[in-house]
Tab-separated table of C-alpha atoms in Angstrom:
chain	number	residue	atom	x	y	z
A	1	MET	CA	126.512	91.756	125.238
A	2	THR	CA	122.834	91.484	126.119
A	3	GLU	CA	121.628	89.513	129.135
A	4	ARG	CA	121.115	85.830	128.432
A	5	PHE	CA	117.619	84.820	129.450
A	6	SER	CA	116.501	81.250	129.868
A	7	ALA	CA	113.753	79.994	127.565
A	8	ARG	CA	111.081	80.426	130.212
A	9	GLU	CA	112.362	83.864	131.215
A	10	ALA	CA	112.117	84.904	127.579
A	11	ILE	CA	108.580	83.522	127.391
A	12	ALA	CA	107.621	85.515	130.488
A	13	LEU	CA	109.065	88.664	128.882
A	14	ALA	CA	106.947	88.143	125.786
A	15	GLY	CA	103.499	87.127	127.002
A	16	ASP	CA	101.126	85.600	129.526
A	17	ASP	CA	99.102	82.418	130.018
A	18	PHE	CA	101.775	80.119	128.592
A	19	ARG	CA	100.502	76.625	127.812
A	20	GLU	CA	103.198	74.132	126.913
A	21	LEU	CA	102.452	71.868	123.958
A	22	PRO	CA	102.692	68.076	124.233
A	23	VAL	CA	106.232	66.862	123.633
A	24	PRO	CA	106.772	64.413	120.730
A	25	MET	CA	108.513	61.268	121.931
A	26	ARG	CA	111.613	59.937	120.161
A	27	GLU	CA	113.713	57.138	121.576
A	28	PHE	CA	117.487	57.244	121.137
A	29	LYS	CA	119.921	54.406	121.471
A	30	PRO	CA	122.653	55.023	124.082
A	31	ASP	CA	124.629	58.208	123.352
A	32	GLY	CA	122.343	59.139	120.471
A	33	PRO	CA	122.203	58.249	116.779
A	34	LEU	CA	126.008	58.425	116.340
A	35	SER	CA	126.825	56.672	119.632
A	36	TRP	CA	128.837	59.771	120.545
A	37	GLN	CA	130.659	58.854	123.740
A	38	GLY	CA	129.441	60.973	126.674
A	39	TYR	CA	126.430	62.448	124.839
A	40	ASP	CA	123.941	61.027	127.349
A	41	ASP	CA	125.997	62.435	130.219
A	42	SER	CA	126.036	65.860	128.553
A	43	ARG	CA	122.267	65.786	128.193
A	44	ARG	CA	121.805	64.802	131.829
A	45	ARG	CA	124.034	67.652	132.990
A	46	ALA	CA	122.116	70.075	130.767
A	47	LEU	CA	118.826	68.873	132.303
A	48	THR	CA	120.174	69.378	135.808
A	49	ARG	CA	121.512	72.833	134.955
A	50	THR	CA	118.432	74.182	133.112
A	51	GLY	CA	115.484	72.075	134.191
A	52	GLU	CA	114.750	71.435	130.495
A	53	ASP	CA	115.113	68.135	128.654
A	54	GLU	CA	115.707	69.696	125.235
A	55	SER	CA	116.932	72.934	123.694
A	56	VAL	CA	113.493	74.350	122.872
A	57	VAL	CA	110.324	74.964	124.841
A	58	CYS	CA	107.189	75.207	122.706
A	59	GLY	CA	103.683	76.311	123.602
A	60	THR	CA	101.116	79.049	123.202
A	61	ALA	CA	100.854	82.353	125.035
A	62	VAL	CA	98.801	85.523	124.907
A	63	ILE	CA	100.786	88.532	123.701
A	64	GLY	CA	98.720	91.677	124.046
A	65	SER	CA	95.336	90.361	122.944
A	66	THR	CA	96.616	87.737	120.506
A	67	ARG	CA	97.347	84.115	121.217
A	68	ALA	CA	100.441	82.907	119.404
A	69	VAL	CA	102.619	79.832	119.218
A	70	LEU	CA	105.952	80.422	120.956
A	71	ILE	CA	109.175	78.583	120.150
A	72	ALA	CA	111.716	79.511	122.831
A	73	PHE	CA	115.309	78.277	122.722
A	74	GLU	CA	117.153	77.298	125.894
A	75	PHE	CA	120.782	78.234	125.282
A	76	GLY	CA	121.825	76.616	128.542
A	77	PHE	CA	120.904	73.227	127.065
A	78	LEU	CA	123.897	72.329	124.888
A	79	GLY	CA	124.125	75.841	123.510
A	80	GLY	CA	120.549	75.862	122.263
A	81	SER	CA	121.682	73.521	119.510
A	82	LEU	CA	119.298	71.827	117.095
A	83	GLY	CA	119.073	68.039	117.168
A	84	GLU	CA	116.452	65.548	116.036
A	85	ARG	CA	114.314	66.050	119.129
A	86	THR	CA	114.557	69.811	118.653
A	87	GLY	CA	113.268	69.379	115.104
A	88	ASP	CA	110.416	67.198	116.372
A	89	ARG	CA	109.274	69.915	118.750
A	90	VAL	CA	109.593	72.771	116.269
A	91	GLU	CA	107.645	70.783	113.678
A	92	ALA	CA	104.914	69.984	116.221
A	93	ALA	CA	104.680	73.664	117.164
A	94	TYR	CA	104.219	74.726	113.542
A	95	THR	CA	101.681	71.960	112.987
A	96	HIS	CA	99.692	73.288	115.944
A	97	ALA	CA	99.951	76.823	114.568
A	98	ARG	CA	98.513	75.775	111.216
A	99	ALA	CA	95.771	73.679	112.792
A	100	HIS	CA	94.616	76.589	114.963
A	101	ARG	CA	95.630	79.396	112.572
A	102	LEU	CA	97.942	81.046	115.077
A	103	PRO	CA	100.915	83.321	114.373
A	104	VAL	CA	104.352	82.012	115.308
A	105	VAL	CA	106.828	83.899	117.498
A	106	SER	CA	110.323	82.433	117.776
A	107	LEU	CA	112.527	83.516	120.689
A	108	VAL	CA	115.844	82.418	119.267
A	109	ALA	CA	119.101	81.771	121.168
A	110	THR	CA	121.197	79.076	119.553
A	111	GLY	CA	124.720	78.168	118.589
A	112	GLY	CA	123.653	76.080	115.594
A	113	SER	CA	123.344	72.362	114.860
A	114	ARG	CA	124.304	69.708	117.431
A	115	MET	CA	127.628	68.065	116.607
A	116	GLN	CA	126.855	64.935	118.661
A	117	GLU	CA	124.125	64.059	116.147
A	118	GLY	CA	126.150	64.893	113.036
A	119	MET	CA	124.377	65.294	109.708
A	120	LEU	CA	121.106	64.147	111.258
A	121	ALA	CA	121.215	67.356	113.308
A	122	LEU	CA	122.091	69.517	110.307
A	123	THR	CA	119.161	68.183	108.291
A	124	GLN	CA	116.802	69.515	110.949
A	125	LEU	CA	117.297	72.876	109.265
A	126	GLN	CA	115.477	71.499	106.231
A	127	ARG	CA	112.592	70.424	108.466
A	128	VAL	CA	112.426	73.848	110.089
A	129	ALA	CA	112.621	75.621	106.735
A	130	ARG	CA	109.759	73.519	105.395
A	131	GLN	CA	107.579	74.285	108.401
A	132	SER	CA	108.260	78.001	107.996
A	133	ALA	CA	107.380	77.761	104.298
A	134	LEU	CA	104.116	75.965	105.083
A	135	ALA	CA	103.215	78.727	107.534
A	136	ARG	CA	103.873	81.335	104.825
A	137	GLU	CA	101.660	79.420	102.392
A	138	ALA	CA	98.918	79.358	105.036
A	139	GLY	CA	99.109	83.135	105.470
A	140	LEU	CA	100.305	82.936	109.079
A	141	PRO	CA	102.614	85.715	110.338
A	142	GLN	CA	106.022	84.743	111.699
A	143	ILE	CA	108.002	86.999	114.026
A	144	ALA	CA	111.488	86.258	115.326
A	145	VAL	CA	113.156	87.772	118.377
A	146	LEU	CA	116.923	87.344	118.302
A	147	ARG	CA	118.450	86.785	121.725
A	148	ASP	CA	122.111	86.302	122.571
A	149	PRO	CA	123.527	84.481	120.695
A	150	THR	CA	121.673	83.730	117.454
A	151	THR	CA	124.050	81.970	115.084
A	152	GLY	CA	124.282	79.137	112.610
A	153	GLY	CA	121.227	77.401	111.218
A	154	GLY	CA	118.876	78.878	113.800
A	155	TRP	CA	119.691	82.335	112.434
A	156	ALA	CA	119.497	81.140	108.829
A	157	THR	CA	116.015	79.596	109.286
A	158	LEU	CA	113.798	80.843	112.107
A	159	GLY	CA	115.647	84.147	112.517
A	160	ALA	CA	116.390	85.491	109.062
A	161	GLY	CA	113.445	83.629	107.543
A	162	ALA	CA	110.768	85.348	109.626
A	163	ASP	CA	108.392	87.955	108.211
A	164	VAL	CA	109.492	90.415	110.894
A	165	THR	CA	112.844	90.082	112.667
A	166	LEU	CA	113.435	91.873	115.966
A	167	ALA	CA	116.550	91.671	118.134
A	168	LEU	CA	117.586	92.484	121.675
A	169	PRO	CA	120.360	95.102	122.008
A	170	GLY	CA	123.888	93.761	121.835
A	171	ALA	CA	122.880	90.244	120.858
A	172	GLN	CA	125.407	88.283	118.829
A	173	VAL	CA	123.785	87.633	115.457
A	174	GLY	CA	125.442	85.972	112.493
A	175	PHE	CA	125.734	82.740	110.578
A	176	ALA	CA	129.252	82.226	111.948
A	177	GLY	CA	129.499	81.593	115.675
A	178	SER	CA	132.212	83.196	117.787
A	179	ARG	CA	134.491	80.109	117.701
A	180	VAL	CA	134.424	79.576	113.945
A	181	ARG	CA	134.921	83.114	112.646
A	182	PRO	CA	138.151	84.273	111.003
A	183	SER	CA	140.702	85.268	113.615
A	184	ASP	CA	140.761	88.853	112.362
A	185	ALA	CA	136.975	89.239	112.130
A	186	ASP	CA	135.528	92.427	113.596
A	187	PRO	CA	133.214	91.388	116.482
A	188	ALA	CA	131.072	94.475	115.889
A	189	ALA	CA	129.970	93.008	112.554
A	190	TYR	CA	128.273	90.111	114.355
A	191	THR	CA	125.776	92.113	116.406
A	192	ALA	CA	122.091	92.897	116.233
A	193	GLU	CA	122.904	96.520	115.514
A	194	ALA	CA	125.211	95.607	112.628
A	195	GLN	CA	122.615	93.261	111.169
A	196	MET	CA	120.041	96.037	111.342
A	197	ALA	CA	122.385	98.400	109.497
A	198	ALA	CA	122.878	95.681	106.888
A	199	GLY	CA	119.128	95.336	106.359
A	200	ALA	CA	118.771	91.882	107.963
A	201	VAL	CA	116.970	92.983	111.156
A	202	ASP	CA	113.890	95.199	111.246
A	203	ALA	CA	114.376	96.710	114.692
A	204	VAL	CA	116.491	96.437	117.827
A	205	VAL	CA	114.083	96.403	120.761
A	206	ARG	CA	114.928	96.899	124.410
A	207	GLU	CA	113.889	94.190	126.842
A	208	GLU	CA	111.324	96.412	128.574
A	209	GLU	CA	109.694	97.277	125.237
A	210	LEU	CA	109.589	93.768	123.814
A	211	ARG	CA	106.109	92.763	124.969
A	212	GLU	CA	104.509	95.992	123.750
A	213	THR	CA	106.331	95.765	120.408
A	214	LEU	CA	105.298	92.161	119.856
A	215	ALA	CA	101.711	92.976	120.814
A	216	LEU	CA	101.573	95.784	118.241
A	217	TRP	CA	103.009	93.612	115.488
A	218	LEU	CA	100.652	90.736	116.238
A	219	THR	CA	97.654	93.057	116.331
A	220	LEU	CA	98.566	94.539	112.959
A	221	LEU	CA	99.436	91.242	111.274
A	222	THR	CA	96.429	89.217	112.379
A	223	ALA	CA	92.723	89.611	111.790
A	224	PRO	CA	90.428	90.106	114.825
A	225	ALA	CA	90.535	86.973	116.905
A	226	ALA	CA	87.705	84.483	117.279
A	227	GLU	CA	87.544	81.647	119.741
A	228	ALA	CA	88.302	78.161	118.477
A	229	GLU	CA	88.831	75.218	120.809
A	230	GLY	CA	89.726	77.595	123.617
A	231	GLU	CA	92.415	79.425	121.670
A	232	GLY	CA	92.485	82.548	119.517
A	233	GLU	CA	92.022	81.836	115.821
A	234	VAL	CA	93.269	84.285	113.223
A	235	GLU	CA	92.699	84.319	109.504
A	236	SER	CA	93.363	87.037	106.959
A	237	GLU	CA	90.934	87.823	104.165
A	238	ALA	CA	93.312	86.399	101.585
A	239	ALA	CA	94.012	83.216	103.525
A	240	SER	CA	90.287	82.557	103.946
A	241	GLY	CA	89.585	83.168	100.267
A	242	GLY	CA	87.903	86.534	100.819
A	243	GLU	CA	88.391	89.476	98.492
A	244	VAL	CA	90.649	92.268	99.731
A	245	GLU	CA	89.329	95.741	98.957
A	246	PRO	CA	91.693	98.583	97.996
A	247	VAL	CA	92.089	101.452	100.435
A	248	PRO	CA	91.240	105.075	99.624
A	249	PRO	CA	94.173	107.439	99.103
A	250	PRO	CA	94.978	109.893	101.903
A	251	ALA	CA	93.670	113.445	101.703
A	252	ALA	CA	96.066	116.174	100.588
A	253	LEU	CA	97.908	118.027	103.348
A	254	GLY	CA	99.722	120.789	101.445
A	255	ALA	CA	98.579	124.144	100.116
A	256	PRO	CA	95.385	124.044	98.030
A	257	GLY	CA	95.176	125.169	94.431
A	258	LEU	CA	96.416	123.591	91.218
A	259	PRO	CA	99.600	124.862	89.523
A	260	ALA	CA	99.137	127.231	86.608
A	261	THR	CA	102.200	126.002	84.715
A	262	GLY	CA	104.413	122.965	84.590
A	263	TRP	CA	107.214	124.861	86.294
A	264	ASP	CA	104.801	125.926	89.052
A	265	ALA	CA	104.080	122.229	89.618
A	266	VAL	CA	107.810	121.558	89.951
A	267	ARG	CA	108.282	124.460	92.385
A	268	HIS	CA	105.376	123.350	94.552
A	269	ALA	CA	106.611	119.745	94.666
A	270	ARG	CA	110.140	120.847	95.595
A	271	SER	CA	109.066	123.356	98.219
A	272	PRO	CA	110.654	122.660	101.619
A	273	GLU	CA	107.326	123.584	103.255
A	274	ARG	CA	105.434	120.806	101.461
A	275	PRO	CA	104.358	117.925	103.757
A	276	ARG	CA	106.509	114.818	103.387
A	277	ALA	CA	105.742	111.126	103.734
A	278	ALA	CA	105.955	110.997	107.534
A	279	ALA	CA	103.222	113.650	107.836
A	280	TYR	CA	100.934	111.667	105.540
A	281	LEU	CA	101.568	108.410	107.391
A	282	ASP	CA	100.930	110.051	110.760
A	283	ALA	CA	97.634	111.482	109.492
A	284	TYR	CA	96.504	108.239	107.839
A	285	PHE	CA	97.422	105.695	110.517
A	286	SER	CA	96.462	105.676	114.190
A	287	ARG	CA	99.520	103.504	114.891
A	288	ARG	CA	102.100	101.757	112.775
A	289	ALA	CA	105.169	99.533	112.937
A	290	ALA	CA	108.071	99.647	110.506
A	291	ILE	CA	110.092	97.015	108.740
A	292	GLY	CA	113.577	97.977	107.640
A	293	GLY	CA	116.077	96.527	105.235
A	294	ASP	CA	116.097	94.579	102.009
A	295	ARG	CA	117.476	91.293	103.445
A	296	CYS	CA	120.267	91.645	100.868
A	297	GLY	CA	122.742	93.733	102.852
A	298	GLY	CA	121.239	97.197	102.627
A	299	SER	CA	118.719	99.684	103.969
A	300	ASP	CA	117.449	103.064	102.798
A	301	ASP	CA	116.160	105.692	105.226
A	302	GLY	CA	114.457	107.362	102.272
A	303	MET	CA	111.917	104.529	101.940
A	304	LEU	CA	109.537	104.002	104.871
A	305	CYS	CA	107.870	100.591	104.908
A	306	GLY	CA	105.631	98.825	107.386
A	307	PHE	CA	102.082	98.139	108.509
A	308	GLY	CA	99.618	100.485	110.152
A	309	SER	CA	96.082	100.722	111.461
A	310	GLY	CA	94.339	102.713	108.742
A	311	PRO	CA	90.767	103.808	107.993
A	312	ALA	CA	88.196	102.018	110.175
A	313	GLY	CA	91.011	100.279	112.045
A	314	ARG	CA	91.943	98.198	109.011
A	315	THR	CA	95.538	97.006	108.699
A	316	VAL	CA	97.249	98.465	105.651
A	317	ALA	CA	100.805	97.928	104.425
A	318	TYR	CA	102.677	101.045	103.334
A	319	ALA	CA	105.773	101.917	101.320
A	320	ALA	CA	106.579	105.620	101.144
A	321	GLN	CA	109.365	107.582	99.501
A	322	CYS	CA	110.661	110.519	101.534
A	323	GLY	CA	111.706	112.955	98.814
A	324	THR	CA	115.257	111.678	98.353
A	325	ALA	CA	116.767	109.721	95.493
A	326	THR	CA	115.744	106.124	96.217
A	327	ARG	CA	118.562	103.625	96.793
A	328	PRO	CA	118.483	100.030	95.507
A	329	ALA	CA	117.886	98.829	99.070
A	330	GLY	CA	114.793	101.026	99.235
A	331	TYR	CA	113.287	99.417	96.154
A	332	ARG	CA	114.050	95.927	97.458
A	333	THR	CA	112.524	96.735	100.846
A	334	ALA	CA	109.350	97.993	99.165
A	335	ALA	CA	109.162	94.839	97.051
A	336	ARG	CA	109.600	92.736	100.198
A	337	LEU	CA	106.786	94.698	101.872
A	338	ILE	CA	104.361	94.267	98.956
A	339	ARG	CA	104.964	90.524	98.752
A	340	LEU	CA	104.577	90.125	102.515
A	341	ALA	CA	101.299	92.072	102.424
A	342	GLY	CA	100.088	89.785	99.660
A	343	ARG	CA	100.859	86.642	101.647
A	344	LEU	CA	99.105	87.971	104.731
A	345	GLY	CA	96.153	89.429	102.833
A	346	PHE	CA	96.527	93.174	103.448
A	347	PRO	CA	96.028	96.029	100.957
A	348	VAL	CA	98.969	98.300	100.210
A	349	LEU	CA	99.343	102.085	100.173
A	350	THR	CA	102.345	103.599	98.391
A	351	LEU	CA	103.423	107.242	98.510
A	352	VAL	CA	105.519	108.497	95.609
A	353	ASP	CA	107.992	111.298	96.289
A	354	THR	CA	111.434	111.098	94.711
A	355	PRO	CA	113.443	113.095	92.195
A	356	GLY	CA	114.373	109.679	90.811
A	357	ALA	CA	116.414	106.603	91.499
A	358	ALA	CA	119.889	107.074	92.927
A	359	ASN	CA	122.264	107.096	89.955
A	360	ASP	CA	125.710	107.204	91.525
A	361	ALA	CA	128.339	104.533	90.956
A	362	GLN	CA	127.580	102.823	94.263
A	363	ALA	CA	123.911	102.492	93.326
A	364	GLU	CA	124.920	100.824	90.083
A	365	ARG	CA	127.212	98.428	91.945
A	366	GLN	CA	124.326	97.626	94.299
A	367	GLY	CA	122.122	96.619	91.381
A	368	ALA	CA	119.848	99.621	90.868
A	369	GLY	CA	118.385	98.234	87.663
A	370	SER	CA	117.540	94.817	89.080
A	371	ALA	CA	116.125	96.357	92.257
A	372	ILE	CA	113.784	98.635	90.283
A	373	ALA	CA	112.808	95.729	88.024
A	374	ASP	CA	111.988	93.639	91.087
A	375	LEU	CA	109.703	96.354	92.462
A	376	PHE	CA	107.940	96.758	89.107
A	377	ALA	CA	107.332	93.000	89.178
A	378	ALA	CA	106.114	93.037	92.786
A	379	VAL	CA	103.553	95.762	92.040
A	380	ALA	CA	102.487	94.131	88.770
A	381	THR	CA	101.882	90.764	90.438
A	382	ALA	CA	100.608	92.007	93.813
A	383	ARG	CA	98.133	89.568	95.334
A	384	THR	CA	96.277	92.375	97.112
A	385	PRO	CA	95.233	95.830	95.830
A	386	VAL	CA	97.787	98.638	95.714
A	387	THR	CA	96.736	102.308	96.026
A	388	THR	CA	99.246	105.043	95.171
A	389	LEU	CA	99.320	108.738	95.997
A	390	VAL	CA	101.912	111.031	94.428
A	391	ILE	CA	102.638	113.564	97.171
A	392	GLY	CA	105.619	115.419	95.702
A	393	GLU	CA	108.103	114.719	92.964
A	394	GLY	CA	107.408	111.863	90.584
A	395	GLY	CA	110.783	111.473	88.952
A	396	SER	CA	110.831	109.031	86.054
A	397	GLY	CA	111.008	105.235	86.434
A	398	GLY	CA	112.392	105.535	89.932
A	399	ALA	CA	108.993	106.888	90.958
A	400	LEU	CA	106.827	104.867	88.576
A	401	ALA	CA	108.119	101.584	90.012
A	402	LEU	CA	106.192	102.304	93.223
A	403	ALA	CA	102.985	103.390	91.437
A	404	ALA	CA	99.917	101.183	91.011
A	405	PRO	CA	98.736	100.905	87.396
A	406	GLY	CA	95.161	102.177	87.207
A	407	ASN	CA	94.977	103.224	90.855
A	408	THR	CA	97.362	106.168	91.204
A	409	TRP	CA	96.238	109.539	92.540
A	410	ALA	CA	98.032	112.860	93.036
A	411	THR	CA	97.976	115.827	95.384
A	412	PRO	CA	97.706	119.387	93.999
A	413	ASP	CA	101.337	120.080	94.959
A	414	SER	CA	102.892	117.220	93.011
A	415	TYR	CA	104.096	116.391	89.534
A	416	PHE	CA	104.918	113.228	87.592
A	417	SER	CA	107.305	113.294	84.669
A	418	VAL	CA	109.164	111.023	82.308
A	419	ILE	CA	112.244	113.009	83.330
A	420	ALA	CA	113.038	116.161	85.316
A	421	PRO	CA	112.573	119.284	83.160
A	422	GLU	CA	116.206	120.328	83.637
A	423	LEU	CA	117.450	116.959	82.430
A	424	ALA	CA	115.027	116.934	79.529
A	425	ALA	CA	116.328	120.319	78.402
A	426	ALA	CA	119.920	119.115	78.732
A	427	ILE	CA	119.242	116.005	76.659
A	428	LEU	CA	117.514	118.126	74.005
A	429	LYS	CA	120.475	120.544	74.089
A	430	ARG	CA	118.279	123.431	75.113
A	431	PRO	CA	119.614	126.395	77.114
A	432	ALA	CA	118.680	126.803	80.777
A	433	SER	CA	116.307	129.599	79.809
A	434	GLU	CA	114.038	127.024	78.156
A	435	VAL	CA	113.653	124.725	81.185
A	436	ARG	CA	110.330	126.287	82.188
A	437	ASP	CA	108.901	125.923	78.700
A	438	THR	CA	110.117	122.321	78.655
A	439	ALA	CA	108.202	121.675	81.879
A	440	ASP	CA	105.016	122.836	80.159
A	441	GLN	CA	105.696	120.671	77.131
A	442	LEU	CA	106.088	117.592	79.307
A	443	HIS	CA	102.503	117.972	80.679
A	444	ILE	CA	103.484	117.086	84.245
A	445	ARG	CA	100.857	118.993	86.253
A	446	PRO	CA	98.318	116.903	88.190
A	447	GLN	CA	95.489	118.124	85.932
A	448	ASP	CA	97.564	117.195	82.860
A	449	LEU	CA	98.068	113.691	84.236
A	450	VAL	CA	94.329	113.270	84.754
A	451	GLU	CA	93.665	114.384	81.182
A	452	LEU	CA	96.291	111.963	79.884
A	453	GLY	CA	94.749	109.115	81.874
A	454	VAL	CA	97.964	108.502	83.804
A	455	ILE	CA	96.318	109.054	87.194
A	456	ARG	CA	92.743	108.493	88.385
A	457	GLY	CA	92.291	111.886	89.993
A	458	ILE	CA	93.504	114.674	92.260
A	459	VAL	CA	92.774	114.184	95.951
A	460	GLU	CA	91.122	116.945	97.933
A	461	HIS	CA	92.383	118.433	101.163
A	462	ALA	CA	91.305	117.087	104.530
A	463	GLY	CA	88.110	118.675	105.780
A	464	ARG	CA	86.835	119.656	102.342
């Protein structure tokens, strides 16, 4: 179990120059809206114990070089539960964020909705969800940090609903709190690490790395700050109505020279010496931060997604295949990335390198077809430009789903094909000796693809 920090200790971990926002005033009749006997006494004891008069502390702070709105839960105050006054403060914090165009960072530690306020407490989740949706519509980034514990509606709104979800090691994370789970439930399933493995958390971040991690994310997800009423104001190109320009494709990193035959193109693309996605991302970005997981129960190490500081320091979103058969979770993560980039106003770079979509029985059970369809739709309806570079194997629809129509490029050591030559020969009932000839007939070399109009061009090597 991770250490349980108070709200103000968590704020101090995250940033500096904290300025608390004015507190909305709501009068309750004795013992609250349900006249729950002893509720006022419980609140008074919580105030004495924590020094706080409600379960959240809201304000602004500077994280790195970016001012952000902070919503910090105080678990010591009635288990960090959400009541009407909690909802008032969260709503006021989001209203301030929209008025000043500030990103929102939620430092979550909650047991859920407050029983002493009944359904009035539960409906606060609708208020919180609406505020989060309004922030998304405004193009404002939202980052959640999951502390111990993060359960119930707080997890299902501010936590799981954030654009980027980070967690402290060992934190309890799950919709079901520890006292309402099945008696035989495995406690390990309700942890930050388990949620990351299930694709619901982007990264588990150690306490001493939290400030630096948040600073990097906020720098990447916000435009350069300007001063407005004494506070940093951020606005993406898309949110301000500006046009987002596409990014240039990376330069080629592999061996120079175009393949003489279709089979040569296949051999070059499958060579173990050929640079993979990580090499291209390292060369293209000065720094980057990764998202992970499809938010549907899965993750795929063969699809790298995130945001980086690209050419001229410009933030670019990226989704890159790593040369393996792409799992359904990989396609869903890429679709999530492209839609997030569109909301925040950032161009997208995709790197194609896969022999094809995973086609095992598990992939089918995980919805391979719907996942690929979703990615096709995300690329087709992208709100910001998508640039694609084929850096290795371009295997059928599993590769094409990640490719930008009209803005796809290729390296000299790549190929793109309707199907792998071996599989094409098998379908056509040709012997293995005819696989090489089949590769030629498919016209899969980079220069063939240019001639066919499938790609815009072949990128040159760095330094040329």
